[in-house]
Amino acid sequence: MYDVVGVGIGPFNLSLAALSDGVPELRTLFLDAKPAFSWHPGLLMEGTTLQVPFLADLVTMVDPTSPWSYLNYLREHDRMFPFFFSERFHIPRREYDHYCRWVAEHLPSCRFDARVTELAWDSTSDAFAVTYRSAGADGAVSRVWTRQVVLGVGTDPVVPPPLRPLLTADHRGRVLHSADYRTHRSALAALADVTVVGAGQSGAEVALDLLRHQDGAGAGGPYVRWLARTPAFAPMEYSKIGLEHFTPDYIRYFRALPEERREHLVREQWQLYKGVSEETLADIHDELYERTIGGTEPRAALHPGVAIEGAHYDEASDDYVLTCRHLQQDKVFEIRTAAIVSATGYAATRPAFLGPLAGLVDWDDQGRYRVDGDYRVSLNPRVTGALYVQNAELHTHGVGTPDLTLSAWRAATILNALADRPVLRLPPRAAWTTFGAPGV
């Protein structure tokens, strides 16, 4: 019997595991199906950086004294002086992945090669029964019980409906989500033409990487086409006051809004969490500028404000044909391309192992979790245990949900609820902005 079992070991549940490591009275276990920690391996290209400062590590924003901080990771790896002299605020993405792996490998509560197959409420034990299986040759099955469960299973890649029928073995490596880009990177760079779909950071990084595979004159490498539904390829909001949307203050304000208004706001605020870093946009512009030296035209095209309405494979030409609509002009046109990389983000989905418990969850009208201020899911009253979620509450907590800035704060909020006491002190106010009407 455990006090807490976490399902999934991504950065968010790993943050909870690291913070709870300092609470000896809590018996914790965190399970993940992967053989070892990995974080978006398909996008760990050289030169890519986190979009948040290094202080937004697993623990520092709530407990800078923790041994699992990024700074302590640097010290343990004798990299403190090189880091200091590099004057970095935004660290390489590959190093963030290595840092998280270091934490996961040293926390005794983290267990990999453990795929959870069933989560059920056991009324006899008055606890959740968590069943998991090893991927080894014997496929050993184990079961543990716990009073509290934290789901941190992450999100799944989202692909526009017209492209989904092409995600088959026949088109493997030529129609893919950006999550698999690094695996097929060399093959894509050898093609004549590649279309990237999606205006976020992933789409920008894939487009930039493909441009860099062109030779100096732009004659070699693929023709790079970048499409997006958004009206512009816009930078992510990164002003000091604008970033206060990623504070507990804004979460509290957002949660108090009517559901319809919350739904509208999430769509309206796309630049807060779906924009591109200014540095990446500048790098793309610089690459295109280089291609025009001597009067040549860049072998690239950027098309914002475009929706894909249809897609099919033309066997005769060995091309993919995209039927597109320019949203502002309401004009339809076709594009032919040798490959498509869909950098269209991720979304929370209901994990299959939740089946036995699904009937006891109080889903909203759209089949999503109802989540309270402590990230606790609303359950049938006969379930006396508690179920929490991480990164599945965009609809109730707003744009900070997938952002690493709030990971330690959210994990600490959950930890305080799990322990039923204030294990970690959380600030009553974190923003200068007053969201909503001022009080008397």
XYZ file of C-alpha atoms in Angstrom:
440
model
C 0.000 0.000 0.000
C 1.444 3.333 -1.133
C 0.392 6.827 -0.134
C 0.800 8.074 -3.698
C 1.297 6.397 -7.079
C 2.134 8.579 -10.051
C 1.412 7.253 -13.538
C 3.782 8.653 -16.150
C 7.213 10.161 -15.576
C 7.459 13.249 -17.714
C 8.755 16.575 -16.362
C 5.535 17.274 -14.434
C 5.281 14.034 -12.474
C 9.079 13.990 -12.155
C 8.788 17.390 -10.469
C 6.318 15.883 -8.001
C 8.628 12.903 -7.425
C 11.587 15.219 -6.765
C 9.660 17.443 -4.342
C 8.097 14.506 -2.493
C 11.558 12.980 -2.052
C 11.948 15.441 0.821
C 8.831 14.138 2.616
C 9.912 10.884 4.304
C 6.484 10.059 5.713
C 5.010 9.764 2.187
C 5.512 6.381 0.524
C 5.544 7.148 -3.199
C 5.913 5.226 -6.454
C 6.084 6.632 -9.983
C 5.613 4.349 -12.996
C 6.421 4.813 -16.679
C 6.268 2.465 -19.659
C 9.484 3.761 -21.263
C 12.788 1.993 -20.510
C 14.280 5.298 -19.318
C 13.385 8.970 -19.116
C 13.108 10.779 -22.453
C 11.533 14.112 -23.302
C 10.370 14.821 -26.877
C 13.298 12.880 -28.415
C 12.071 13.629 -31.929
C 12.819 17.340 -31.457
C 16.141 17.233 -29.602
C 18.068 18.899 -32.416
C 21.393 20.590 -31.829
C 21.051 24.280 -31.078
C 17.456 24.156 -29.800
C 16.793 25.673 -26.384
C 14.038 25.666 -23.799
C 11.522 28.483 -24.126
C 11.656 29.061 -20.366
C 14.644 30.089 -18.193
C 16.683 27.434 -16.393
C 15.083 28.452 -13.067
C 11.908 26.740 -14.326
C 13.485 23.375 -13.570
C 11.793 20.599 -11.599
C 12.023 22.246 -8.164
C 13.635 25.692 -7.972
C 10.528 27.881 -8.277
C 9.209 26.453 -4.989
C 12.304 24.935 -3.345
C 15.663 26.304 -4.530
C 17.400 24.356 -1.729
C 16.403 20.987 -3.236
C 19.237 18.652 -4.284
C 17.314 18.070 -7.531
C 17.754 21.597 -8.903
C 19.363 22.284 -12.272
C 22.171 24.189 -10.557
C 22.972 21.186 -8.399
C 22.922 19.034 -11.543
C 25.583 21.344 -13.002
C 27.653 21.044 -9.846
C 27.387 17.248 -9.841
C 28.587 17.172 -13.453
C 31.383 19.732 -12.931
C 29.738 22.160 -15.342
C 29.147 25.131 -13.045
C 32.009 27.265 -14.370
C 31.314 26.536 -18.057
C 27.638 27.361 -17.471
C 28.542 30.574 -15.659
C 30.838 31.725 -18.457
C 28.307 30.833 -21.148
C 25.917 33.412 -19.617
C 22.898 31.307 -20.560
C 19.408 31.960 -19.278
C 17.772 29.529 -21.706
C 19.523 26.177 -21.673
C 19.912 23.637 -24.492
C 16.931 21.351 -24.794
C 19.241 18.342 -24.932
C 20.738 19.344 -21.589
C 17.307 19.726 -20.006
C 16.536 16.185 -21.133
C 19.815 14.953 -19.620
C 19.121 16.837 -16.379
C 15.686 15.216 -16.036
C 17.175 11.804 -16.780
C 19.769 12.350 -14.035
C 17.013 13.143 -11.528
C 14.866 10.183 -12.603
C 17.787 7.751 -12.361
C 18.622 8.868 -8.820
C 15.117 8.934 -7.346
C 14.261 5.534 -5.823
C 10.548 6.216 -6.301
C 10.845 6.230 -10.125
C 10.323 2.890 -11.855
C 10.606 2.533 -15.630
C 9.636 -0.377 -17.898
C 6.338 -0.428 -16.023
C 3.360 0.063 -18.323
C 0.182 0.680 -16.352
C -2.583 -1.469 -17.826
C -5.396 -0.879 -15.358
C -6.456 1.633 -12.731
C -9.475 0.580 -10.708
C -11.167 1.452 -7.432
C -11.000 -1.467 -5.002
C -13.838 -0.927 -2.531
C -12.688 -3.884 -0.424
C -9.287 -2.280 0.219
C -10.732 1.236 0.063
C -7.891 2.103 -2.324
C -6.967 2.306 -5.991
C -5.529 -0.884 -7.491
C -2.798 -0.083 -10.029
C -1.796 -2.925 -12.354
C 1.329 -2.640 -14.488
C 3.298 -4.861 -16.822
C 6.976 -5.115 -17.718
C 7.995 -5.105 -21.370
C 10.551 -7.837 -20.701
C 10.428 -11.335 -22.135
C 8.403 -12.620 -19.203
C 5.971 -9.698 -19.304
C 5.692 -9.812 -15.529
C 2.478 -8.311 -14.128
C 2.458 -6.474 -10.798
C -0.209 -4.757 -8.734
C 0.027 -2.140 -6.012
C -2.565 -0.277 -3.974
C -2.669 3.392 -3.128
C -5.015 5.924 -1.606
C -4.006 8.626 -4.086
C -3.058 8.627 -7.777
C -1.514 11.392 -9.865
C -1.895 11.083 -13.634
C 1.022 12.607 -15.522
C 0.740 10.602 -18.725
C 1.431 13.582 -20.945
C -0.330 14.464 -24.167
C -0.622 12.762 -27.540
C 0.352 14.200 -30.946
C -2.479 15.910 -32.823
C -2.707 15.681 -36.617
C -5.314 17.556 -38.723
C -8.169 15.237 -39.841
C -7.315 15.433 -43.590
C -3.819 14.058 -42.911
C -4.795 11.211 -40.575
C -5.625 8.668 -43.342
C -2.030 9.087 -44.605
C -0.483 8.063 -41.278
C 0.031 4.471 -42.383
C 3.028 2.215 -42.895
C 2.886 2.921 -46.650
C 3.687 6.578 -46.004
C 5.987 6.140 -43.020
C 8.740 8.751 -42.979
C 6.992 10.958 -45.525
C 3.838 11.880 -43.587
C 4.578 12.254 -39.898
C 4.082 14.286 -36.763
C 6.989 16.483 -35.678
C 7.349 14.207 -32.619
C 9.047 11.752 -35.022
C 11.018 14.327 -36.993
C 14.494 13.493 -35.712
C 14.038 9.820 -36.622
C 13.361 10.697 -40.276
C 15.411 13.881 -40.452
C 18.106 12.660 -42.896
C 15.598 11.073 -45.279
C 13.445 14.209 -45.332
C 16.480 16.406 -46.017
C 17.245 14.295 -49.101
C 13.815 14.874 -50.668
C 13.058 17.569 -53.220
C 10.197 19.189 -51.352
C 8.935 19.127 -47.752
C 5.868 20.891 -46.341
C 5.751 21.772 -42.660
C 2.325 22.402 -41.111
C 1.931 24.381 -37.892
C 2.958 27.865 -36.699
C 4.330 26.972 -33.267
C 7.877 26.481 -32.028
C 8.097 22.899 -33.296
C 7.023 23.897 -36.799
C 9.515 26.757 -36.837
C 12.367 24.527 -35.671
C 11.612 21.856 -38.268
C 11.398 24.473 -41.047
C 14.671 26.053 -39.897
C 16.432 22.695 -39.695
C 15.349 21.798 -43.234
C 16.505 25.189 -44.519
C 19.896 24.541 -42.978
C 20.111 21.306 -44.955
C 20.144 23.381 -48.126
C 23.605 24.244 -49.384
C 24.933 27.800 -49.269
C 23.267 28.805 -52.519
C 20.061 27.042 -51.637
C 20.293 24.738 -54.659
C 20.724 21.520 -52.692
C 18.431 20.153 -50.028
C 14.627 20.280 -50.000
C 12.348 23.090 -51.026
C 10.803 24.124 -47.690
C 7.172 25.171 -47.437
C 5.686 26.334 -44.124
C 1.899 26.442 -43.712
C -0.184 27.568 -40.733
C -3.805 28.353 -39.873
C -2.800 31.316 -37.707
C -2.975 34.723 -39.413
C 0.772 35.240 -38.933
C 4.008 33.520 -37.971
C 4.083 35.402 -34.714
C 6.495 35.516 -31.776
C 5.482 34.084 -28.447
C 4.473 36.675 -25.858
C 7.621 37.256 -23.853
C 7.216 40.670 -22.277
C 7.783 40.817 -18.526
C 4.208 41.811 -17.756
C 2.765 39.501 -20.404
C 4.486 36.536 -18.783
C 2.397 37.116 -15.659
C -0.237 34.997 -17.396
C 1.970 32.106 -16.248
C 1.448 32.730 -12.549
C -0.844 31.222 -9.907
C -2.645 34.594 -9.834
C -3.839 34.187 -13.410
C -4.832 30.564 -12.834
C -7.076 31.627 -9.939
C -8.646 34.349 -12.100
C -9.125 31.999 -15.068
C -10.718 29.271 -12.954
C -13.391 31.687 -11.700
C -14.556 32.593 -15.225
C -17.613 30.965 -16.816
C -16.777 27.882 -18.899
C -17.819 29.497 -22.188
C -15.508 32.455 -21.548
C -12.626 30.128 -20.646
C -13.050 28.210 -23.915
C -12.930 31.449 -25.891
C -9.883 32.749 -24.012
C -7.778 29.625 -24.640
C -8.311 30.006 -28.402
C -7.741 33.760 -28.276
C -4.466 33.525 -26.349
C -2.631 31.296 -28.821
C 0.423 33.593 -28.848
C 0.935 32.954 -25.146
C 1.674 29.277 -25.660
C 1.715 28.523 -29.402
C 3.945 31.300 -30.707
C 7.581 31.053 -31.801
C 10.613 32.445 -30.037
C 11.895 35.659 -31.592
C 15.341 34.076 -31.973
C 14.008 31.213 -34.094
C 11.997 33.564 -36.319
C 15.112 35.721 -36.729
C 17.193 32.664 -37.652
C 14.659 31.668 -40.329
C 14.704 35.201 -41.734
C 18.508 35.176 -41.789
C 18.572 31.860 -43.643
C 16.156 33.231 -46.257
C 18.159 36.449 -46.554
C 21.316 34.469 -47.276
C 19.529 32.728 -50.152
C 18.846 36.058 -51.916
C 22.489 37.149 -52.156
C 23.358 37.538 -55.839
C 19.736 37.947 -56.871
C 18.560 34.372 -56.365
C 15.227 33.394 -54.866
C 15.066 31.290 -51.698
C 13.780 27.750 -52.200
C 11.171 28.274 -49.541
C 7.665 29.656 -49.062
C 5.802 30.807 -45.959
C 1.994 30.666 -45.997
C 0.105 31.855 -42.882
C -3.679 31.933 -42.671
C -4.037 28.624 -44.536
C -6.199 25.641 -43.553
C -5.773 22.147 -45.013
C -9.142 20.827 -46.151
C -8.086 17.695 -48.001
C -5.070 15.487 -48.683
C -4.357 12.458 -50.862
C -1.459 10.558 -52.362
C -0.944 10.770 -56.141
C 0.646 7.468 -57.089
C 1.448 8.595 -60.636
C 3.665 11.489 -59.506
C 4.609 10.037 -56.093
C 3.438 13.316 -54.539
C 1.007 14.287 -51.829
C -1.680 16.732 -52.913
C -2.969 19.157 -50.280
C -6.213 21.033 -50.853
C -5.854 24.303 -48.959
C -8.030 27.316 -48.235
C -6.716 30.786 -47.512
C -8.945 31.778 -44.612
C -9.003 35.554 -45.101
C -9.398 35.484 -48.904
C -11.573 32.360 -48.866
C -9.630 31.029 -51.852
C -8.945 27.338 -52.468
C -5.670 26.132 -53.975
C -3.591 22.948 -54.224
C -0.060 22.172 -53.151
C 2.036 19.213 -54.268
C 4.777 18.028 -51.975
C 7.064 15.039 -51.448
C 6.568 14.918 -47.673
C 4.493 16.454 -44.876
C 5.612 17.166 -41.310
C 2.625 17.977 -39.109
C 3.892 20.182 -36.278
C 0.380 20.648 -34.980
C 0.845 20.188 -31.275
C -0.452 17.823 -28.631
C -3.643 17.288 -26.661
C -4.671 15.440 -23.514
C -6.485 12.173 -24.149
C -8.155 9.633 -21.883
C -5.674 6.781 -21.233
C -6.947 3.268 -21.940
C -5.971 2.010 -18.478
C -8.579 4.336 -16.980
C -11.367 2.112 -18.347
C -12.382 0.439 -15.060
C -12.535 3.823 -13.337
C -14.141 5.806 -16.158
C -17.666 5.296 -14.871
C -16.691 6.807 -11.524
C -15.206 10.008 -12.987
C -17.434 13.092 -13.164
C -16.678 14.083 -16.756
C -17.803 17.433 -18.135
C -20.070 17.778 -21.203
C -17.076 17.370 -23.528
C -15.701 14.292 -21.799
C -12.934 16.130 -19.940
C -11.924 15.973 -16.288
C -13.509 18.390 -13.846
C -10.478 19.648 -11.917
C -10.457 21.684 -8.695
C -7.912 24.207 -7.449
C -5.661 21.442 -6.068
C -5.737 19.590 -9.427
C -8.015 16.930 -7.932
C -10.422 15.222 -10.326
C -14.106 15.107 -9.380
C -15.116 11.488 -8.690
C -18.174 9.567 -7.597
C -18.666 10.073 -3.823
C -18.218 6.350 -3.145
C -14.559 6.710 -4.199
C -12.871 7.907 -1.029
C -9.416 8.099 -2.578
C -8.126 11.058 -4.606
C -7.169 11.278 -8.281
C -5.071 14.211 -9.541
C -3.992 15.223 -13.056
C -1.098 17.168 -14.503
C -1.222 18.761 -17.985
C -4.802 17.714 -18.652
C -6.537 20.855 -17.355
C -6.122 23.466 -20.098
C -9.903 23.951 -20.093
C -10.036 24.674 -16.328
C -6.646 26.250 -15.571
C -5.697 28.063 -18.774
C -2.617 28.620 -20.911
C -0.102 27.845 -18.173
C -1.136 24.176 -18.164
C 1.565 22.845 -20.535
C 4.184 25.435 -19.550
C 7.255 24.339 -17.570
C 7.248 27.639 -15.664
C 4.405 26.438 -13.456
C 5.475 22.790 -13.135
C 7.112 23.065 -9.713
C 4.305 25.265 -8.338
C 1.620 22.844 -9.542
C 3.546 19.836 -8.199
C 3.913 21.593 -4.834
C 0.183 22.372 -4.789
C -0.579 18.699 -5.382
C 2.041 17.621 -2.827
C 0.493 19.820 -0.135
C -2.894 18.253 -0.881
C -1.459 14.713 -0.879
C 0.235 15.265 2.493
C -2.767 17.171 3.862
C -0.425 19.836 5.199
C 1.662 22.716 3.805
C 4.853 20.805 2.970
C 6.064 23.708 0.846
C 5.167 27.371 1.289
C 3.518 28.876 -1.771
C 3.326 32.640 -2.338
C -0.082 34.283 -1.860
C 0.704 36.604 -4.761
C 3.110 36.205 -7.687
C 2.041 38.875 -10.216
C 1.926 42.652 -10.265
C -1.072 42.466 -12.592
C -4.558 42.495 -11.092
C -6.549 40.074 -13.213
C -10.217 40.983 -13.116
C -11.999 43.807 -11.316
C -10.155 45.170 -8.262
C -11.555 44.309 -4.872
C -12.750 46.904 -2.412
